[in-house]
Coordinates of C-alpha atoms in Angstrom, one line a residue:
Chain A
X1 CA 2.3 -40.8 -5.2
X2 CA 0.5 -40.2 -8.4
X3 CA -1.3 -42.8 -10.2
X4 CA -3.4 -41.9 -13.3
X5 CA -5.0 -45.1 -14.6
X6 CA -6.4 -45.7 -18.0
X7 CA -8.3 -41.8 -18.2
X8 CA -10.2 -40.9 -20.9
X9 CA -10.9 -36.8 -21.6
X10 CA -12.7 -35.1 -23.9
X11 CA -13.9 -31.4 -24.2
X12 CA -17.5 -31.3 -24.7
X13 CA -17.6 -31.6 -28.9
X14 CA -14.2 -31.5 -29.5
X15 CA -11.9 -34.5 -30.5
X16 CA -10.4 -36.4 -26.8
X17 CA -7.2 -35.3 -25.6
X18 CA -6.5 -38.4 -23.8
X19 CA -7.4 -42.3 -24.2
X20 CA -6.3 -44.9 -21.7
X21 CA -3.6 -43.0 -20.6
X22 CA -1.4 -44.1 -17.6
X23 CA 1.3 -42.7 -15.7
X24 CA 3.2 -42.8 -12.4
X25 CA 4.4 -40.3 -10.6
X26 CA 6.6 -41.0 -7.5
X27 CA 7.1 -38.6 -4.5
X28 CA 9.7 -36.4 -4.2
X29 CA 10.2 -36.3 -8.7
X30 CA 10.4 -33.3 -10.1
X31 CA 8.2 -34.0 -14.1
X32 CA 8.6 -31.7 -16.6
X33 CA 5.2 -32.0 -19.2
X34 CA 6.2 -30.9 -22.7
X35 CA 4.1 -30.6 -26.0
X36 CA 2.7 -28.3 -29.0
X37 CA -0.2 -25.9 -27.8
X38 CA -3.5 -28.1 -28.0
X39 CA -1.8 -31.3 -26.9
X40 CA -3.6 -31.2 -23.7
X41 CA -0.7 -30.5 -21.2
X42 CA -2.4 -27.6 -19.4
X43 CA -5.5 -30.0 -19.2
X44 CA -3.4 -32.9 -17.6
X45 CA -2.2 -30.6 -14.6
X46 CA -5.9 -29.3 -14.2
X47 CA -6.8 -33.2 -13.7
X48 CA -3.8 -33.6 -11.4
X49 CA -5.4 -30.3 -9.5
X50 CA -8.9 -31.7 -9.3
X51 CA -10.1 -29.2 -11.5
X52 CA -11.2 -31.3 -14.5
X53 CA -11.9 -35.2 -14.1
X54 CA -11.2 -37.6 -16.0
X55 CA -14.5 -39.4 -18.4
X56 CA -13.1 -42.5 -17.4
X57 CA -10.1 -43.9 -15.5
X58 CA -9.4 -42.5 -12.5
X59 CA -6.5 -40.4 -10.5
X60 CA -5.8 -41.1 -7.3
X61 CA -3.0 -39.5 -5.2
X62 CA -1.8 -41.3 -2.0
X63 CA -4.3 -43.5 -2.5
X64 CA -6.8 -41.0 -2.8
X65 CA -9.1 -40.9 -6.0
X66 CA -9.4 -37.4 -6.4
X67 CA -12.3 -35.8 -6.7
X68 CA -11.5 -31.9 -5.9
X69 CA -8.8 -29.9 -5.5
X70 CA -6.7 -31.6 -2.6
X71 CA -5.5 -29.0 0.3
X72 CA -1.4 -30.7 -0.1
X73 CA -1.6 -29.4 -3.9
X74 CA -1.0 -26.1 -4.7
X75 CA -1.0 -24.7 -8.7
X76 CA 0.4 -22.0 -9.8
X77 CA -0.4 -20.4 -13.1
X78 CA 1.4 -18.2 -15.6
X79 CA -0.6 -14.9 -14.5
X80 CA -3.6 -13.8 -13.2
X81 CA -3.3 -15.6 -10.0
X82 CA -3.1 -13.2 -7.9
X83 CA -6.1 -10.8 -6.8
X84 CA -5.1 -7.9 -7.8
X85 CA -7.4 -6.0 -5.5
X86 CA -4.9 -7.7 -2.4
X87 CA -1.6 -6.5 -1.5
X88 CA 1.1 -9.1 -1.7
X89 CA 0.9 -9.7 1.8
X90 CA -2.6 -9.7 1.4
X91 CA -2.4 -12.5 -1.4
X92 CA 0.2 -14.6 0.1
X93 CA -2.2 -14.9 3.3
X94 CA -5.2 -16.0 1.2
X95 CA -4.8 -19.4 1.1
X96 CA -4.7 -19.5 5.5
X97 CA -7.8 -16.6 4.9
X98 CA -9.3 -18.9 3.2
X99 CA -8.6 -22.0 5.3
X100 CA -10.1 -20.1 8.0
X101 CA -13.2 -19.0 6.5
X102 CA -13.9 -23.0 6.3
X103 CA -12.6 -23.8 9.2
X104 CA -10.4 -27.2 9.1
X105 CA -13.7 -29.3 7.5
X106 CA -11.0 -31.6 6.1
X107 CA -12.5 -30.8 2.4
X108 CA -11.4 -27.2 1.7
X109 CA -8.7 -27.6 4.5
X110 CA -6.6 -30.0 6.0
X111 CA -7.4 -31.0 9.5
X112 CA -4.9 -29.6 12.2
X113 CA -3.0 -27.7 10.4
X114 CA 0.0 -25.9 11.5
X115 CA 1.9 -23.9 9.4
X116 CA 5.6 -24.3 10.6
X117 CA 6.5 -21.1 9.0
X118 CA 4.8 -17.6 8.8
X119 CA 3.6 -15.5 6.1
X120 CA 6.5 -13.1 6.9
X121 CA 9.1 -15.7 7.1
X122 CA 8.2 -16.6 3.3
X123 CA 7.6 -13.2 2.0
X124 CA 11.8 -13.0 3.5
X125 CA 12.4 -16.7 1.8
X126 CA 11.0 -15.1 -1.7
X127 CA 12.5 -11.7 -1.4
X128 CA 9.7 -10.0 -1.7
X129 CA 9.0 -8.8 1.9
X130 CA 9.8 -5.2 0.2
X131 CA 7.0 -4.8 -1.5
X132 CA 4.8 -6.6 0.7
X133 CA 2.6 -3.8 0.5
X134 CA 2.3 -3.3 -2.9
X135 CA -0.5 -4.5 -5.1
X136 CA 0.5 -6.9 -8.0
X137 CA 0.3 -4.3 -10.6
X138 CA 3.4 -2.8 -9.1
X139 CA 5.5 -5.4 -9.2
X140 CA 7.6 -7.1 -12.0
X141 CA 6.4 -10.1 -13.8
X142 CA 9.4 -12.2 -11.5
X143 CA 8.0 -10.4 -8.2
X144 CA 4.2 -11.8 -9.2
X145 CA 5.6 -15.1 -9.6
X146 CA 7.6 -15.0 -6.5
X147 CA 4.5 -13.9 -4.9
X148 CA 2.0 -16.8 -6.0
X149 CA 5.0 -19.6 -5.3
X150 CA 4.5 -17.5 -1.5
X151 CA 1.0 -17.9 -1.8
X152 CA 1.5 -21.8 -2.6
X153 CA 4.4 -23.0 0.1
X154 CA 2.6 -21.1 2.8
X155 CA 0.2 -24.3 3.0
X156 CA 3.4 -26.4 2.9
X157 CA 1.6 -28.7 -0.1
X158 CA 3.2 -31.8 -0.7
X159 CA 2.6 -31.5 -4.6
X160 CA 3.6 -28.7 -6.7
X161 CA 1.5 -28.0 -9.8
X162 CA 2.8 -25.4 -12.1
X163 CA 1.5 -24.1 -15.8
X164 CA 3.9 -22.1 -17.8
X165 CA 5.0 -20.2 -15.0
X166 CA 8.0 -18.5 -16.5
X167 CA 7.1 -18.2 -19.7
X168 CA 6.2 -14.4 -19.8
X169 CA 9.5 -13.5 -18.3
X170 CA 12.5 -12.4 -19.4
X171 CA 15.6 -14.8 -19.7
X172 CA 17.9 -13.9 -16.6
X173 CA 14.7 -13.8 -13.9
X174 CA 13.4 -16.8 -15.8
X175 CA 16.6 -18.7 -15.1
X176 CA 16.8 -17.4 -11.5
X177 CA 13.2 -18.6 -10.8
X178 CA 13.9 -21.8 -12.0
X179 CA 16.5 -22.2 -9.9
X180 CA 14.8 -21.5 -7.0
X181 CA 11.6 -23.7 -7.6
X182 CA 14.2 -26.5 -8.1
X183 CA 16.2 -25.6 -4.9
X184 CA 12.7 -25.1 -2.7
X185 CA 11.5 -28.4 -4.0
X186 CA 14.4 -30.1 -2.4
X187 CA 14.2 -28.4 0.9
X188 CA 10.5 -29.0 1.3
X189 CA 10.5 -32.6 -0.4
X190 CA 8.0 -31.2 -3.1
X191 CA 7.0 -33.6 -6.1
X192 CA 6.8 -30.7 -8.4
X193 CA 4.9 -31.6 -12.2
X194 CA 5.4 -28.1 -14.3
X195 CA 3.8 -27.6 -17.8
X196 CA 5.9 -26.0 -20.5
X197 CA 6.1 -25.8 -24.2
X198 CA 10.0 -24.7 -23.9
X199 CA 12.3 -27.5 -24.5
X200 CA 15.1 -26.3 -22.3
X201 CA 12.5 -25.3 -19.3
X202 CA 11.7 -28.8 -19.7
X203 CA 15.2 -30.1 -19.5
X204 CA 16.3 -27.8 -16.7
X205 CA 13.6 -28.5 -14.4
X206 CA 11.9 -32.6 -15.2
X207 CA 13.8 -35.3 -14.0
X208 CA 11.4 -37.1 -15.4
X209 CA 10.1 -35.3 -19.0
X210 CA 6.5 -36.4 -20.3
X211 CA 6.7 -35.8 -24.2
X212 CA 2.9 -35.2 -25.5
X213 CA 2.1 -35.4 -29.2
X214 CA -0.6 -35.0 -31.3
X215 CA -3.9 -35.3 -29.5
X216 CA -5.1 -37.6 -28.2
X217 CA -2.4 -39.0 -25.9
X218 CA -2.5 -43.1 -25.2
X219 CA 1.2 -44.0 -23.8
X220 CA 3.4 -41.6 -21.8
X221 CA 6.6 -41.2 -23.6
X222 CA 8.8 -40.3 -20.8
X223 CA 12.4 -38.9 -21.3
X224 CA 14.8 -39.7 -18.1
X225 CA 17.1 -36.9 -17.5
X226 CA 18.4 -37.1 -14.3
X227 CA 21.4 -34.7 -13.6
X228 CA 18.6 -32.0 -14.1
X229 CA 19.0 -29.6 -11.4
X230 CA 22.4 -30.6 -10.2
X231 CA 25.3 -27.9 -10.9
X232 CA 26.6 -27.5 -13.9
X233 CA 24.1 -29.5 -15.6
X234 CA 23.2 -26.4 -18.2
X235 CA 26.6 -26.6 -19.1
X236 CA 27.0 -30.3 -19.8
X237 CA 26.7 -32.8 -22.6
X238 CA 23.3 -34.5 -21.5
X239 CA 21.5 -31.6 -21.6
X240 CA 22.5 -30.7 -25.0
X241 CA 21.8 -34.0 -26.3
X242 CA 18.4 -34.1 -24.9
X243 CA 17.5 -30.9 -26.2
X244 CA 18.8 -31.8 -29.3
X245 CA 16.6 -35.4 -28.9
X246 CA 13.5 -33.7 -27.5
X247 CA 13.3 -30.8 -30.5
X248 CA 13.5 -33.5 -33.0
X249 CA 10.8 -35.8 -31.8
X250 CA 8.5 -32.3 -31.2
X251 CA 9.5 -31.4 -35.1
X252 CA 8.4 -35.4 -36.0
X253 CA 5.2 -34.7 -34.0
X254 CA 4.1 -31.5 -35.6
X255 CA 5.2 -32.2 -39.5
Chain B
X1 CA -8.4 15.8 -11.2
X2 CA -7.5 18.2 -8.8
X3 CA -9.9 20.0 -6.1
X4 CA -8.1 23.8 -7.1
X5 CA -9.4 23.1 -10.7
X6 CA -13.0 22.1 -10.1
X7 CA -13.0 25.2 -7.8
X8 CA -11.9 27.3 -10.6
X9 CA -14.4 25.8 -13.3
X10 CA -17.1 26.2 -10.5
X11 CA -16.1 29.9 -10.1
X12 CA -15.6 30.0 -14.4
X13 CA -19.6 29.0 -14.0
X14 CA -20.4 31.6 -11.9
X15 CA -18.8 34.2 -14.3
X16 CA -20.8 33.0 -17.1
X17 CA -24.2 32.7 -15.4
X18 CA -23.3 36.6 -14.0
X19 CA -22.8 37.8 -17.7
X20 CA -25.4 36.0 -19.0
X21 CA -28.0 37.4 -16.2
X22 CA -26.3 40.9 -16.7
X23 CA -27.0 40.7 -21.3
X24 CA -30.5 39.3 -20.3
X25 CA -31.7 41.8 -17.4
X26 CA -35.0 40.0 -16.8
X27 CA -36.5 38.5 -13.5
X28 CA -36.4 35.1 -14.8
X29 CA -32.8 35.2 -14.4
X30 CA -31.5 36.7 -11.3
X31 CA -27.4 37.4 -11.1
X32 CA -25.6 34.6 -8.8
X33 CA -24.8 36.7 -5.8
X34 CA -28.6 37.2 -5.4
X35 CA -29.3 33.7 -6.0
X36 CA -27.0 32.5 -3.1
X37 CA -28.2 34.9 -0.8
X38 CA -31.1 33.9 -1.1
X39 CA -30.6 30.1 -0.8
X40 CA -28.7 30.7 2.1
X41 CA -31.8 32.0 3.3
X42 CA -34.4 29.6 2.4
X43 CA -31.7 27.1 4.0
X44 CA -32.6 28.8 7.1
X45 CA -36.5 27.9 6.4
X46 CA -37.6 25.1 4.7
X47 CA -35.1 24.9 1.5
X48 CA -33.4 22.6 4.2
X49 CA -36.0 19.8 4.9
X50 CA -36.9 19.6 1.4
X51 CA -32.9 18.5 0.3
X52 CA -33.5 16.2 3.5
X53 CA -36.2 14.8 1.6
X54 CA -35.2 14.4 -1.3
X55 CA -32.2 13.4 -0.3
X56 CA -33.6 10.5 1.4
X57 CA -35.7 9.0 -1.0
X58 CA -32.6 9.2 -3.8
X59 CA -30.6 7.7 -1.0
X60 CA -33.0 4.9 -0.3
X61 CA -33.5 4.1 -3.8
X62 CA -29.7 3.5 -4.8
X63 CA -29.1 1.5 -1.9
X64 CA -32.4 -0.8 -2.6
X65 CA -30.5 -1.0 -5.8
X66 CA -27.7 -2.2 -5.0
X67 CA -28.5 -4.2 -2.1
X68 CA -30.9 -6.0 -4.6
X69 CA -28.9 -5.8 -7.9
X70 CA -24.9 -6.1 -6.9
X71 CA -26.0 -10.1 -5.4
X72 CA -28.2 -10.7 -9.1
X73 CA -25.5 -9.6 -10.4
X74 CA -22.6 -11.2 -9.1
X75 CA -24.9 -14.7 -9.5
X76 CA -25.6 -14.4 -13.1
X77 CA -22.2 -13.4 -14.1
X78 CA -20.6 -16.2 -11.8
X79 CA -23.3 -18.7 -12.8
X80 CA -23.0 -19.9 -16.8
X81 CA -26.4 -21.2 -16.3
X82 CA -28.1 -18.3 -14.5
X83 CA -26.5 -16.3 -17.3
X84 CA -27.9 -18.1 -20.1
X85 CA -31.6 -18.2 -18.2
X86 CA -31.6 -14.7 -17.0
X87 CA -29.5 -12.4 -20.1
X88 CA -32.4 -12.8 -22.9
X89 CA -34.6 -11.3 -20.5
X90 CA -32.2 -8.4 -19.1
X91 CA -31.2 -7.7 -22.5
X92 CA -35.1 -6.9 -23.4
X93 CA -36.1 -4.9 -19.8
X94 CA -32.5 -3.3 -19.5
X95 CA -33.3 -0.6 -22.9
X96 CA -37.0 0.1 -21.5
X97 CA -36.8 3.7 -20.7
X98 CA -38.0 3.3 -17.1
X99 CA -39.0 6.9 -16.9
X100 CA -42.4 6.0 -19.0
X101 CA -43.2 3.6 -16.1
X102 CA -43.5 6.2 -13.7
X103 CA -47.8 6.6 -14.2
X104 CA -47.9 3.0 -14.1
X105 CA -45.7 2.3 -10.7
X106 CA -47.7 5.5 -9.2
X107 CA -50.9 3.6 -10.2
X108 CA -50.2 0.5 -8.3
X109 CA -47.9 1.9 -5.3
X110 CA -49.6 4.9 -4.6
X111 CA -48.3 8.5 -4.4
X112 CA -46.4 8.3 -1.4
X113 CA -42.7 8.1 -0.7
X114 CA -42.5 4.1 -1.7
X115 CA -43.7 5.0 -5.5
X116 CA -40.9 7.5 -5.9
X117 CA -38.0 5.1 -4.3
X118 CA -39.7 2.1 -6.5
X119 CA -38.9 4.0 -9.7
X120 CA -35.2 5.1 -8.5
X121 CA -34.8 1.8 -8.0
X122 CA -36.2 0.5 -11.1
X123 CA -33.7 3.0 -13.2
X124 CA -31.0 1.9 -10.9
X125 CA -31.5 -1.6 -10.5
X126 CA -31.1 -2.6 -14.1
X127 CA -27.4 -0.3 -15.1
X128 CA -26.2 -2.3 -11.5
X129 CA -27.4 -5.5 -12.5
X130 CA -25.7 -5.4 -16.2
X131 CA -22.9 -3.9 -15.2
X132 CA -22.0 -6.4 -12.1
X133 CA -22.8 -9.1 -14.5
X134 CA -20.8 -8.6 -17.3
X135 CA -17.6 -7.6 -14.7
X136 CA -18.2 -11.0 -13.0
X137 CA -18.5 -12.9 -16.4
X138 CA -15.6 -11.3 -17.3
X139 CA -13.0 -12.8 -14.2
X140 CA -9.9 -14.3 -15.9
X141 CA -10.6 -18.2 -15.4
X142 CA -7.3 -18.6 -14.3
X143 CA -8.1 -16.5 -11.8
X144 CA -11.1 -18.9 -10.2
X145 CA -9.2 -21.6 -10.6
X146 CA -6.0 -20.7 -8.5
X147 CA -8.9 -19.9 -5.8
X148 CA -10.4 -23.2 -5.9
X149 CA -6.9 -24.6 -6.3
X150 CA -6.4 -23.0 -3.0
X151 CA -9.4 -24.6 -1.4
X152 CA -11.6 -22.3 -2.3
X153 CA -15.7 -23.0 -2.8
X154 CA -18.6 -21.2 -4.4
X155 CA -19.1 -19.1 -0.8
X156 CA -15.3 -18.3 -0.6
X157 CA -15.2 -17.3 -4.5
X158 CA -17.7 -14.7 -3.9
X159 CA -16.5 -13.3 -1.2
X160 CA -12.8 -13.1 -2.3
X161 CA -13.0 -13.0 -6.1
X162 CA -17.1 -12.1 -7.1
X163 CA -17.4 -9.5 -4.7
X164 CA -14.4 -7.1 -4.7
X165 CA -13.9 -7.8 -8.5
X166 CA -17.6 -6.0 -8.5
X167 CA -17.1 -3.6 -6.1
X168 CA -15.4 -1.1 -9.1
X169 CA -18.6 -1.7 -11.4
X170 CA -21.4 -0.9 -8.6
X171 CA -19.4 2.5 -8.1
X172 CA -19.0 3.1 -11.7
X173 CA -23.0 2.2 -12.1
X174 CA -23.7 4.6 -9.3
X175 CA -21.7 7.5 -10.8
X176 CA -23.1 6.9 -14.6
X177 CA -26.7 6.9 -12.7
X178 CA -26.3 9.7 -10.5
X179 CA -27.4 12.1 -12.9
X180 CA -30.4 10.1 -14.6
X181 CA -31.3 9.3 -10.3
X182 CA -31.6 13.1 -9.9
X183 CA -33.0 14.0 -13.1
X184 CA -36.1 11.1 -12.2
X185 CA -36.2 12.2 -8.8
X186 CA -37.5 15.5 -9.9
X187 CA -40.1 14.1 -12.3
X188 CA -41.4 12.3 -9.5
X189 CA -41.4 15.0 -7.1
X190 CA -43.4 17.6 -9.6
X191 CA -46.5 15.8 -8.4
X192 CA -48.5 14.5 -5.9
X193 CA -46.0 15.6 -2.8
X194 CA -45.4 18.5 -0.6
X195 CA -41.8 18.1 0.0
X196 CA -38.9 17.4 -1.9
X197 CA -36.7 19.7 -4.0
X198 CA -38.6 18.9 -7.5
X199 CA -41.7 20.4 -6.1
X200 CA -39.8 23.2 -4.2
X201 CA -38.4 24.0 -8.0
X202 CA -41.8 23.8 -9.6
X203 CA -44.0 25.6 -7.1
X204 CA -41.7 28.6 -6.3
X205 CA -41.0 28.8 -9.8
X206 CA -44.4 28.0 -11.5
X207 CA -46.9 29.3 -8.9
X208 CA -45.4 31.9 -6.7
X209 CA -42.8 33.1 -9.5
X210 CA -40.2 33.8 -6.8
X211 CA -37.2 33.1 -9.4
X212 CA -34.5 33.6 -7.0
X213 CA -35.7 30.9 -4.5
X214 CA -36.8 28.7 -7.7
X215 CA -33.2 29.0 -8.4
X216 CA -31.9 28.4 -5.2
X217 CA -33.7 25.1 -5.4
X218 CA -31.9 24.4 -8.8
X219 CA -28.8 24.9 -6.5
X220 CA -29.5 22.5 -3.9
X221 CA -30.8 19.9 -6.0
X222 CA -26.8 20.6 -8.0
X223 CA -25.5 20.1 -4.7
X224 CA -27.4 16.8 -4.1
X225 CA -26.3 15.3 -7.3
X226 CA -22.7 16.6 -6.9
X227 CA -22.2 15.4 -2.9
X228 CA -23.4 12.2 -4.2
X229 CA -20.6 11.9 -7.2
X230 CA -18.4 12.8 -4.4
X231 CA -19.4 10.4 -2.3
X232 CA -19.1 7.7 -4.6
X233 CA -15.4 9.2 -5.8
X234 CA -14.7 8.8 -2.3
X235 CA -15.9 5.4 -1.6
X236 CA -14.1 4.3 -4.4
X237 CA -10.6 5.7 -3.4
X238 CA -11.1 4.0 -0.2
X239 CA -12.6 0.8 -1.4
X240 CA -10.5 0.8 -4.8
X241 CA -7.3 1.6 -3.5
X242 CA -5.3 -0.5 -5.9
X243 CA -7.0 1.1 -8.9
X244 CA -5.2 4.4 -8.1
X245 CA -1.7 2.8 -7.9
X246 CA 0.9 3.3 -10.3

């Protein structure tokens, strides 16, 4: 689904981040992207998002070199991504608001679309039709998140792109929202690529876990760990191990 | 702040100017029940068409200003380049005491109603400008880039993001110029004009040394400066809703 081949990125007058790196991303894998602050992990899901482009190189997904932010992606960021002059209601509609205000010009939306399900029926999905009136600062730092992962499935995207999303929340709604990204991925099919720099977020959610080092990144070093998301698999001896694995070649990559 | 309280520090007022005209006992400081009877009746003559006026040309001013200012605004401070063009030269008009301009505009525009509404707008103009500016420049990235993620473009950013992040800053820029707005407005009325409160003020006080109506003018031109605060507090509360959430 995703191809990155051979980029190149540099901030302007700072060192690159990334040199002839390639990777391959199939549909329907859930990628966990895991590295010390600086590596360039948040940069790598902008370039997924169209946000940044590569120097050189290119990313193409579906065959598609991308060149803006495609209308089947949606991101989702650790804060600040919801207006918080909207209502919930009022945020999680933005994205068909905003579809309309184009029209369906096949650049800033997707021709013909349909959305199967309404705003309402994911506001339910989320459980946040409650406070569907409320305005962001009202709500709990799990309710926001719920809301902007609303905001993202009401386009029914085909890739989900998500940076830090849990980080600023406490342990139990951390552990319930992961739970429920993983479980909506597999009912809507979703290839989902999150950014963390928490080992076990990593581990619970990647089936696939891209380990970045010291910049600048040439080879992917990708870590399989495919029970993640099955049950039980918090609880078993692969996950452990990989942690264990994963902390030790962070700890060799930051001494 | 409630509406009982500013009643009672309006009515606190009162008590103070009553005392104070009571210790000094001179015409040029009639008690308050006097003054309000007679501005009730100069209401019913001309006290009314003059607040019209002025009313009017402090109205058209701000608007000009904003209409002109919230849109330079919301492009410098969404525009990295525009910013870097266009803030050297902001940050050496924006300290200009626009006041001291006021011979100069008159010179060029004339004495009429467009001369006083140009310098209103001058004032107003640049506190809009700055203020819209540095709240657009100010946007949480990650907040423009979950729009663009979302399909959003430059049009849709403003009209989503630009513009209602602004919307709090224009109102704050109207209340903090409300009083300067009034203040000018009656320097520009003192000459040159037969209506408007300033001159109302300044000729029944300085040439027919009716204190009472002179002060009645004082009242109305309150009034104008205070229903325009409101207004604004208003606008905001129904604009601004989710600033007043908790």
């Amino acid at each position: 689904m995703i191809s990155i081949r051979s980029i190149g990125f540099a901030y302007s007058n700072l060192p690159p981040l990334f040199e002839n790196f390639s990777l391959e991303i199939s549909r329907g894998e859930t990628w966990a992207i895991l590295g010390p602050s600086g590596c360039g992990k948040t940069t790598l899901l902008y370039l997924l998002a169209g946000l940044r482009f590569p120097a050189n190189g290119s990313i193409e997904i579906d065959g598609e070199r991308l060149t803006r932010p495609r209308p089947h992606s949606g991101l989702i960021l650790q804060d600040y991504g919801l207006l918080p002059w909207s209502t919930v209601r009022e945020n999680v509609e933005l994205g068909l608001r905003l579809r309309k205000f184009y029209g369906a010009d096949g650049k800033h939306a997707s021709h013909n679309f349909q959305p199967k399900k309404s705003v309402e029926d994911w506001l339910e999905r989320l459980g946040i039709d409650t406070v569907a009136d409320k305005y962001p600062s009202q709500l709990s730092g799990g309710q926001r998140q719920r809301a902007a992962i609303a905001r993202t499935l009401v386009l029914e995207p085909d890739l989900l792109l998500m940076d830090e999303p849990f980080s600023s929340l406490d342990a139990v709604t951390r552990e319930d929202l992961q739970n429920l990204t993983l479980s909506l991925c597999a009912e809507q099919r979703l290839t989902l690529v999150v950014v963390t720099h928490a080992i076990e977020e990593a581990v619970v959610l990647g089936k696939k876990i891209l380990l970045l080092g010291a910049a600048p990144t040439q080879t992917a070093r990708v870590f399989e760990n495919p029970s993640a998301g099955t049950e039980g698999h918090k609880e078993g001896k692969a996950y452990r191990e990989l942690c264990i694995q994963l902390r030790r070649e962070m700890q060799r990559e930051t001494a | 702040m409630k509406r009982r309280d500013v009643l009672l520090a309006a009515l606190a007022l009162l008590v103070v100017w009553q005392i104070a005209a009571m210790i000094v006992s001179l015409p040029i400081l009639p008690p308050p029940l006097e003054v309000l009877r007679v501005f009730f009746r100069e209401l019913r003559q001309d006290l009314l068409v003059h607040f019209a006026v002025s009313l009017w040309r402090v109205t058209a001013g701000m608007a000009l200003s904003v209409l002109a200012a919230a849109p330079a605004g919301l492009a410098i401070g969404g525009s990295r380049r525009l910013n870097r063009f266009f803030s050297p030269l902001v940050y050496l008009l924006y300290p200009i005491p626009k006041v001291v301009l006021v011979p100069v505009v008159i010179l060029f525009l004339g004495i009429g109603d467009v001369a006083k509404i140009a310098i209103l707008f001058l004032i107003l103009f640049f506190q809009i400008l700055v203020l819209v500016r540095d709240q657009a420049s100010g946007l949480p990235p990650q907040l423009i880039q979950s729009l663009r993620s979302l399909g959003a473009g430059r049009r849709a950013l403003f009209r989503f993001v630009y513009l209602p992040a602004s919307l709090p800053a224009i109102l704050t820029a109207l209340r903090q110029s409300i009083g300067t707005a009034v203040a000018v407005l009656y320097i520009t009325e003192l000459s040159a004009t037969k209506y408007g409160l300033g001159y109302y003020i300044y000729y029944k006080g300085s040439s027919l040394l009716d204190y009472p109506a002179m002060y009645a003018g004082v009242i109305a031109m309150s009034l104008l400066g205070l229903g325009m605060y409101f207004s604004v507090d208003w606008l905001e509360r129904k604009w601004c809703k989710w600033k007043f959430v908790s």
